[in-house]
Amino acid sequence: MTTGTVDALYRWPVKSMAGEGVGALCLDRNGAAGDREHAVFDTFKNAPRRATARETSRLLAWAASYPGVADDRLARGAPGPQITAPGGATFAWSD
């Protein structure tokens, strides 16, 4: 049996935005709760599509996090994350 050590845990609340280091994660068969549960959409050929860093590399300069929610208590269907702009301004996901 192979063993190892976990050095760090991360989750990315919004696909293609910078994520956050966490002290714990709730895991289920779908992965880590809160990880990539949200996405930014744009329009391509008159249809919505998920924006990714491949097409919109500046998304990587933005960050998403779940402040005020204990890492080990975050469950599927978590509240919208807080978004931090490159200049440091913060926004609610609903903004």
mmCIF file of N, CA and C in Angstrom:
data_model
loop_
_atom_site.group_PDB
_atom_site.id
_atom_site.type_symbol
_atom_site.label_atom_id
_atom_site.label_comp_id
_atom_site.label_asym_id
_atom_site.label_seq_id
_atom_site.Cartn_x
_atom_site.Cartn_y
_atom_site.Cartn_z
ATOM 1 N N MET A 1 0.843 -1.180 0.000
ATOM 2 C CA MET A 1 0.000 0.000 0.000
ATOM 3 C C MET A 1 0.886 1.240 0.000
ATOM 4 N N THR A 2 0.560 2.167 -0.862
ATOM 5 C CA THR A 2 1.307 3.424 -0.951
ATOM 6 C C THR A 2 0.731 4.420 0.045
ATOM 7 N N THR A 3 1.601 5.149 0.719
ATOM 8 C CA THR A 3 1.163 6.197 1.635
ATOM 9 C C THR A 3 1.799 7.508 1.207
ATOM 10 N N GLY A 4 1.255 8.582 1.690
ATOM 11 C CA GLY A 4 1.789 9.896 1.350
ATOM 12 C C GLY A 4 1.357 10.923 2.374
ATOM 13 N N THR A 5 1.745 12.154 2.139
ATOM 14 C CA THR A 5 1.424 13.259 3.023
ATOM 15 C C THR A 5 0.785 14.373 2.206
ATOM 16 N N VAL A 6 -0.281 14.929 2.715
ATOM 17 C CA VAL A 6 -0.920 16.070 2.066
ATOM 18 C C VAL A 6 -0.218 17.324 2.569
ATOM 19 N N ASP A 7 0.376 18.071 1.654
ATOM 20 C CA ASP A 7 1.078 19.299 2.033
ATOM 21 C C ASP A 7 0.163 20.512 2.046
ATOM 22 N N ALA A 8 -0.851 20.525 1.173
ATOM 23 C CA ALA A 8 -1.744 21.682 1.081
ATOM 24 C C ALA A 8 -3.048 21.265 0.407
ATOM 25 N N LEU A 9 -4.106 21.989 0.721
ATOM 26 C CA LEU A 9 -5.412 21.783 0.098
ATOM 27 C C LEU A 9 -5.868 23.089 -0.537
ATOM 28 N N TYR A 10 -6.463 23.007 -1.712
ATOM 29 C CA TYR A 10 -6.972 24.179 -2.416
ATOM 30 C C TYR A 10 -8.331 23.864 -2.999
ATOM 31 N N ARG A 11 -9.122 24.907 -3.196
ATOM 32 C CA ARG A 11 -10.370 24.764 -3.946
ATOM 33 C C ARG A 11 -10.529 26.018 -4.804
ATOM 34 N N TRP A 12 -11.214 25.853 -5.919
ATOM 35 C CA TRP A 12 -11.452 26.921 -6.882
ATOM 36 C C TRP A 12 -12.962 27.099 -7.000
ATOM 37 N N PRO A 13 -13.558 28.054 -6.235
ATOM 38 C CA PRO A 13 -15.007 28.225 -6.248
ATOM 39 C C PRO A 13 -15.587 28.561 -7.630
ATOM 40 N N VAL A 14 -14.843 29.324 -8.440
ATOM 41 C CA VAL A 14 -15.313 29.701 -9.775
ATOM 42 C C VAL A 14 -14.313 29.181 -10.796
ATOM 43 N N LYS A 15 -14.797 28.424 -11.758
ATOM 44 C CA LYS A 15 -13.935 27.855 -12.797
ATOM 45 C C LYS A 15 -13.129 28.957 -13.470
ATOM 46 N N SER A 16 -11.829 28.746 -13.570
ATOM 47 C CA SER A 16 -10.861 29.623 -14.252
ATOM 48 C C SER A 16 -10.491 30.885 -13.487
ATOM 49 N N MET A 17 -10.983 31.057 -12.256
ATOM 50 C CA MET A 17 -10.504 32.143 -11.399
ATOM 51 C C MET A 17 -9.523 31.546 -10.410
ATOM 52 N N ALA A 18 -8.681 32.397 -9.819
ATOM 53 C CA ALA A 18 -7.763 31.926 -8.786
ATOM 54 C C ALA A 18 -8.582 31.365 -7.623
ATOM 55 N N GLY A 19 -8.054 30.371 -6.966
ATOM 56 C CA GLY A 19 -8.755 29.732 -5.873
ATOM 57 C C GLY A 19 -8.237 30.153 -4.519
ATOM 58 N N GLU A 20 -8.432 29.281 -3.548
ATOM 59 C CA GLU A 20 -8.036 29.593 -2.178
ATOM 60 C C GLU A 20 -7.465 28.361 -1.493
ATOM 61 N N GLY A 21 -6.453 28.597 -0.672
ATOM 62 C CA GLY A 21 -5.930 27.537 0.171
ATOM 63 C C GLY A 21 -6.882 27.333 1.332
ATOM 64 N N VAL A 22 -7.102 26.087 1.730
ATOM 65 C CA VAL A 22 -8.036 25.785 2.818
ATOM 66 C C VAL A 22 -7.402 24.813 3.799
ATOM 67 N N GLY A 23 -7.941 24.792 4.994
ATOM 68 C CA GLY A 23 -7.429 23.890 6.017
ATOM 69 C C GLY A 23 -8.084 22.527 6.004
ATOM 70 N N ALA A 24 -9.269 22.441 5.371
ATOM 71 C CA ALA A 24 -10.013 21.180 5.294
ATOM 72 C C ALA A 24 -10.954 21.252 4.110
ATOM 73 N N LEU A 25 -11.381 20.088 3.639
ATOM 74 C CA LEU A 25 -12.350 20.008 2.548
ATOM 75 C C LEU A 25 -13.381 18.940 2.872
ATOM 76 N N CYS A 26 -14.622 19.184 2.525
ATOM 77 C CA CYS A 26 -15.654 18.149 2.579
ATOM 78 C C CYS A 26 -15.642 17.459 1.226
ATOM 79 N N LEU A 27 -15.426 16.161 1.232
ATOM 80 C CA LEU A 27 -15.352 15.393 -0.010
ATOM 81 C C LEU A 27 -16.535 14.449 -0.123
ATOM 82 N N ASP A 28 -17.012 14.281 -1.340
ATOM 83 C CA ASP A 28 -17.992 13.249 -1.636
ATOM 84 C C ASP A 28 -17.610 12.632 -2.981
ATOM 85 N N ARG A 29 -18.450 11.800 -3.520
ATOM 86 C CA ARG A 29 -18.074 11.121 -4.762
ATOM 87 C C ARG A 29 -17.931 12.076 -5.941
ATOM 88 N N ASN A 30 -18.408 13.321 -5.810
ATOM 89 C CA ASN A 30 -18.271 14.321 -6.868
ATOM 90 C C ASN A 30 -17.054 15.217 -6.679
ATOM 91 N N GLY A 31 -16.293 15.000 -5.621
ATOM 92 C CA GLY A 31 -15.104 15.809 -5.373
ATOM 93 C C GLY A 31 -15.266 16.690 -4.152
ATOM 94 N N ALA A 32 -14.560 17.811 -4.147
ATOM 95 C CA ALA A 32 -14.558 18.725 -3.006
ATOM 96 C C ALA A 32 -15.736 19.692 -3.086
ATOM 97 N N ALA A 33 -16.475 19.820 -1.984
ATOM 98 C CA ALA A 33 -17.594 20.765 -1.934
ATOM 99 C C ALA A 33 -17.075 22.180 -2.153
ATOM 100 N N GLY A 34 -17.772 22.939 -2.977
ATOM 101 C CA GLY A 34 -17.389 24.323 -3.247
ATOM 102 C C GLY A 34 -16.384 24.478 -4.366
ATOM 103 N N ASP A 35 -15.839 23.377 -4.868
ATOM 104 C CA ASP A 35 -14.824 23.449 -5.923
ATOM 105 C C ASP A 35 -15.491 23.525 -7.294
ATOM 106 N N ARG A 36 -15.254 24.608 -7.989
ATOM 107 C CA ARG A 36 -15.789 24.841 -9.340
ATOM 108 C C ARG A 36 -17.311 24.699 -9.408
ATOM 109 N N GLU A 37 -17.981 25.149 -8.349
ATOM 110 C CA GLU A 37 -19.448 25.109 -8.346
ATOM 111 C C GLU A 37 -20.053 26.264 -9.117
ATOM 112 N N HIS A 38 -19.253 27.256 -9.465
ATOM 113 C CA HIS A 38 -19.738 28.426 -10.195
ATOM 114 C C HIS A 38 -18.886 28.625 -11.442
ATOM 115 N N ALA A 39 -19.445 29.333 -12.409
ATOM 116 C CA ALA A 39 -18.722 29.608 -13.654
ATOM 117 C C ALA A 39 -19.194 30.944 -14.218
ATOM 118 N N VAL A 40 -18.333 31.550 -15.006
ATOM 119 C CA VAL A 40 -18.670 32.768 -15.744
ATOM 120 C C VAL A 40 -19.051 32.325 -17.151
ATOM 121 N N PHE A 41 -20.129 32.886 -17.669
ATOM 122 C CA PHE A 41 -20.574 32.545 -19.018
ATOM 123 C C PHE A 41 -20.441 33.743 -19.929
ATOM 124 N N ASP A 42 -20.150 33.485 -21.184
ATOM 125 C CA ASP A 42 -20.189 34.513 -22.214
ATOM 126 C C ASP A 42 -21.063 33.989 -23.346
ATOM 127 N N THR A 43 -21.151 34.744 -24.408
ATOM 128 C CA THR A 43 -21.957 34.318 -25.551
ATOM 129 C C THR A 43 -21.037 34.060 -26.727
ATOM 130 N N PHE A 44 -21.207 32.928 -27.355
ATOM 131 C CA PHE A 44 -20.418 32.557 -28.530
ATOM 132 C C PHE A 44 -21.373 31.985 -29.565
ATOM 133 N N LYS A 45 -21.373 32.587 -30.737
ATOM 134 C CA LYS A 45 -22.294 32.163 -31.810
ATOM 135 C C LYS A 45 -23.731 32.127 -31.313
ATOM 136 N N ASN A 46 -24.109 33.205 -30.611
ATOM 137 C CA ASN A 46 -25.472 33.388 -30.090
ATOM 138 C C ASN A 46 -25.911 32.335 -29.082
ATOM 139 N N ALA A 47 -24.961 31.665 -28.438
ATOM 140 C CA ALA A 47 -25.293 30.670 -27.417
ATOM 141 C C ALA A 47 -24.397 30.865 -26.200
ATOM 142 N N PRO A 48 -24.928 30.648 -25.000
ATOM 143 C CA PRO A 48 -24.088 30.776 -23.805
ATOM 144 C C PRO A 48 -23.063 29.649 -23.738
ATOM 145 N N ARG A 49 -21.890 30.000 -23.250
ATOM 146 C CA ARG A 49 -20.856 28.983 -23.010
ATOM 147 C C ARG A 49 -20.062 29.408 -21.792
ATOM 148 N N ARG A 50 -19.496 28.436 -21.118
ATOM 149 C CA ARG A 50 -18.649 28.734 -19.967
ATOM 150 C C ARG A 50 -17.365 29.386 -20.440
ATOM 151 N N ALA A 51 -17.039 30.520 -19.838
ATOM 152 C CA ALA A 51 -15.764 31.175 -20.139
ATOM 153 C C ALA A 51 -14.662 30.430 -19.403
ATOM 154 N N THR A 52 -13.565 30.159 -20.080
ATOM 155 C CA THR A 52 -12.428 29.498 -19.448
ATOM 156 C C THR A 52 -11.192 30.363 -19.621
ATOM 157 N N ALA A 53 -10.158 30.027 -18.881
ATOM 158 C CA ALA A 53 -8.902 30.772 -18.977
ATOM 159 C C ALA A 53 -8.299 30.662 -20.375
ATOM 160 N N ARG A 54 -8.649 29.611 -21.089
ATOM 161 C CA ARG A 54 -8.144 29.461 -22.457
ATOM 162 C C ARG A 54 -8.620 30.604 -23.340
ATOM 163 N N GLU A 55 -9.902 30.934 -23.234
ATOM 164 C CA GLU A 55 -10.461 32.010 -24.059
ATOM 165 C C GLU A 55 -10.361 33.379 -23.386
ATOM 166 N N THR A 56 -10.394 33.402 -22.063
ATOM 167 C CA THR A 56 -10.429 34.654 -21.306
ATOM 168 C C THR A 56 -9.371 34.592 -20.214
ATOM 169 N N SER A 57 -8.110 34.717 -20.603
ATOM 170 C CA SER A 57 -7.008 34.515 -19.652
ATOM 171 C C SER A 57 -7.028 35.506 -18.487
ATOM 172 N N ARG A 58 -7.650 36.654 -18.654
ATOM 173 C CA ARG A 58 -7.688 37.635 -17.556
ATOM 174 C C ARG A 58 -8.549 37.173 -16.383
ATOM 175 N N LEU A 59 -9.360 36.146 -16.582
ATOM 176 C CA LEU A 59 -10.111 35.590 -15.449
ATOM 177 C C LEU A 59 -9.168 35.124 -14.344
ATOM 178 N N LEU A 60 -7.991 34.677 -14.714
ATOM 179 C CA LEU A 60 -7.031 34.171 -13.725
ATOM 180 C C LEU A 60 -6.559 35.252 -12.755
ATOM 181 N N ALA A 61 -6.729 36.528 -13.116
ATOM 182 C CA ALA A 61 -6.328 37.626 -12.236
ATOM 183 C C ALA A 61 -7.382 37.888 -11.154
ATOM 184 N N TRP A 62 -8.564 37.330 -11.305
ATOM 185 C CA TRP A 62 -9.630 37.463 -10.326
ATOM 186 C C TRP A 62 -9.588 36.257 -9.393
ATOM 187 N N ALA A 63 -10.058 36.420 -8.158
ATOM 188 C CA ALA A 63 -10.035 35.317 -7.195
ATOM 189 C C ALA A 63 -11.424 35.123 -6.602
ATOM 190 N N ALA A 64 -11.688 33.919 -6.169
ATOM 191 C CA ALA A 64 -12.968 33.597 -5.541
ATOM 192 C C ALA A 64 -12.717 32.855 -4.235
ATOM 193 N N SER A 65 -13.546 33.122 -3.246
ATOM 194 C CA SER A 65 -13.392 32.466 -1.945
ATOM 195 C C SER A 65 -14.743 32.405 -1.241
ATOM 196 N N TYR A 66 -14.786 31.627 -0.170
ATOM 197 C CA TYR A 66 -15.978 31.508 0.665
ATOM 198 C C TYR A 66 -15.650 32.021 2.068
ATOM 199 N N PRO A 67 -15.517 33.333 2.251
ATOM 200 C CA PRO A 67 -15.194 33.832 3.590
ATOM 201 C C PRO A 67 -16.365 33.632 4.545
ATOM 202 N N GLY A 68 -16.059 33.398 5.782
ATOM 203 C CA GLY A 68 -17.099 33.252 6.792
ATOM 204 C C GLY A 68 -17.745 31.877 6.847
ATOM 205 N N VAL A 69 -17.296 30.945 6.001
ATOM 206 C CA VAL A 69 -17.822 29.576 6.044
ATOM 207 C C VAL A 69 -16.667 28.661 6.438
ATOM 208 N N ALA A 70 -16.832 27.918 7.514
ATOM 209 C CA ALA A 70 -15.780 26.999 7.956
ATOM 210 C C ALA A 70 -15.484 25.994 6.849
ATOM 211 N N ASP A 71 -14.196 25.814 6.535
ATOM 212 C CA ASP A 71 -13.793 24.930 5.442
ATOM 213 C C ASP A 71 -14.398 23.541 5.556
ATOM 214 N N ASP A 72 -14.454 23.018 6.768
ATOM 215 C CA ASP A 72 -14.958 21.653 6.943
ATOM 216 C C ASP A 72 -16.485 21.594 7.042
ATOM 217 N N ARG A 73 -17.158 22.716 6.864
ATOM 218 C CA ARG A 73 -18.626 22.762 6.919
ATOM 219 C C ARG A 73 -19.244 23.152 5.575
ATOM 220 N N LEU A 74 -18.436 23.489 4.603
ATOM 221 C CA LEU A 74 -18.953 23.885 3.299
ATOM 222 C C LEU A 74 -19.514 22.651 2.596
ATOM 223 N N ALA A 75 -20.745 22.734 2.155
ATOM 224 C CA ALA A 75 -21.400 21.593 1.514
ATOM 225 C C ALA A 75 -21.799 21.957 0.090
ATOM 226 N N ARG A 76 -22.192 20.960 -0.669
ATOM 227 C CA ARG A 76 -22.684 21.192 -2.033
ATOM 228 C C ARG A 76 -23.811 22.216 -1.999
ATOM 229 N N GLY A 77 -23.886 23.024 -3.037
ATOM 230 C CA GLY A 77 -24.907 24.062 -3.087
ATOM 231 C C GLY A 77 -24.576 25.215 -2.162
ATOM 232 N N ALA A 78 -23.288 25.443 -1.969
ATOM 233 C CA ALA A 78 -22.817 26.500 -1.073
ATOM 234 C C ALA A 78 -23.310 27.867 -1.544
ATOM 235 N N PRO A 79 -23.328 28.842 -0.638
ATOM 236 C CA PRO A 79 -23.711 30.195 -1.053
ATOM 237 C C PRO A 79 -22.715 30.710 -2.080
ATOM 238 N N GLY A 80 -23.121 31.724 -2.828
ATOM 239 C CA GLY A 80 -22.217 32.298 -3.821
ATOM 240 C C GLY A 80 -20.925 32.775 -3.188
ATOM 241 N N PRO A 81 -19.817 32.614 -3.889
ATOM 242 C CA PRO A 81 -18.529 33.035 -3.337
ATOM 243 C C PRO A 81 -18.349 34.544 -3.391
ATOM 244 N N GLN A 82 -17.359 35.007 -2.666
ATOM 245 C CA GLN A 82 -16.921 36.399 -2.764
ATOM 246 C C GLN A 82 -15.894 36.468 -3.881
ATOM 247 N N ILE A 83 -15.972 37.491 -4.714
ATOM 248 C CA ILE A 83 -15.055 37.658 -5.837
ATOM 249 C C ILE A 83 -14.142 38.839 -5.538
ATOM 250 N N THR A 84 -12.858 38.660 -5.752
ATOM 251 C CA THR A 84 -11.880 39.733 -5.547
ATOM 252 C C THR A 84 -11.275 40.102 -6.899
ATOM 253 N N ALA A 85 -11.417 41.368 -7.256
ATOM 254 C CA ALA A 85 -10.894 41.889 -8.521
ATOM 255 C C ALA A 85 -9.380 42.049 -8.438
ATOM 256 N N PRO A 86 -8.699 42.163 -9.573
ATOM 257 C CA PRO A 86 -7.244 42.326 -9.559
ATOM 258 C C PRO A 86 -6.770 43.508 -8.707
ATOM 259 N N GLY A 87 -7.548 44.576 -8.630
ATOM 260 C CA GLY A 87 -7.172 45.749 -7.825
ATOM 261 C C GLY A 87 -7.496 45.619 -6.354
ATOM 262 N N GLY A 88 -8.160 44.528 -5.942
ATOM 263 C CA GLY A 88 -8.460 44.298 -4.544
ATOM 264 C C GLY A 88 -9.904 44.549 -4.147
ATOM 265 N N ALA A 89 -10.720 45.149 -5.022
ATOM 266 C CA ALA A 89 -12.126 45.353 -4.698
ATOM 267 C C ALA A 89 -12.819 44.001 -4.600
ATOM 268 N N THR A 90 -13.784 43.905 -3.684
ATOM 269 C CA THR A 90 -14.512 42.648 -3.516
ATOM 270 C C THR A 90 -15.977 42.815 -3.910
ATOM 271 N N PHE A 91 -16.546 41.734 -4.397
ATOM 272 C CA PHE A 91 -17.926 41.725 -4.858
ATOM 273 C C PHE A 91 -18.601 40.440 -4.408
ATOM 274 N N ALA A 92 -19.891 40.522 -4.159
ATOM 275 C CA ALA A 92 -20.671 39.309 -3.913
ATOM 276 C C ALA A 92 -20.929 38.655 -5.260
ATOM 277 N N TRP A 93 -21.079 37.334 -5.280
ATOM 278 C CA TRP A 93 -21.351 36.616 -6.532
ATOM 279 C C TRP A 93 -22.608 37.180 -7.201
ATOM 280 N N SER A 94 -23.578 37.604 -6.409
ATOM 281 C CA SER A 94 -24.837 38.143 -6.955
ATOM 282 C C SER A 94 -24.676 39.513 -7.596
ATOM 283 N N ASP A 95 -23.525 40.180 -7.361
ATOM 284 C CA ASP A 95 -23.291 41.489 -7.998
ATOM 285 C C ASP A 95 -23.112 41.298 -9.482
#
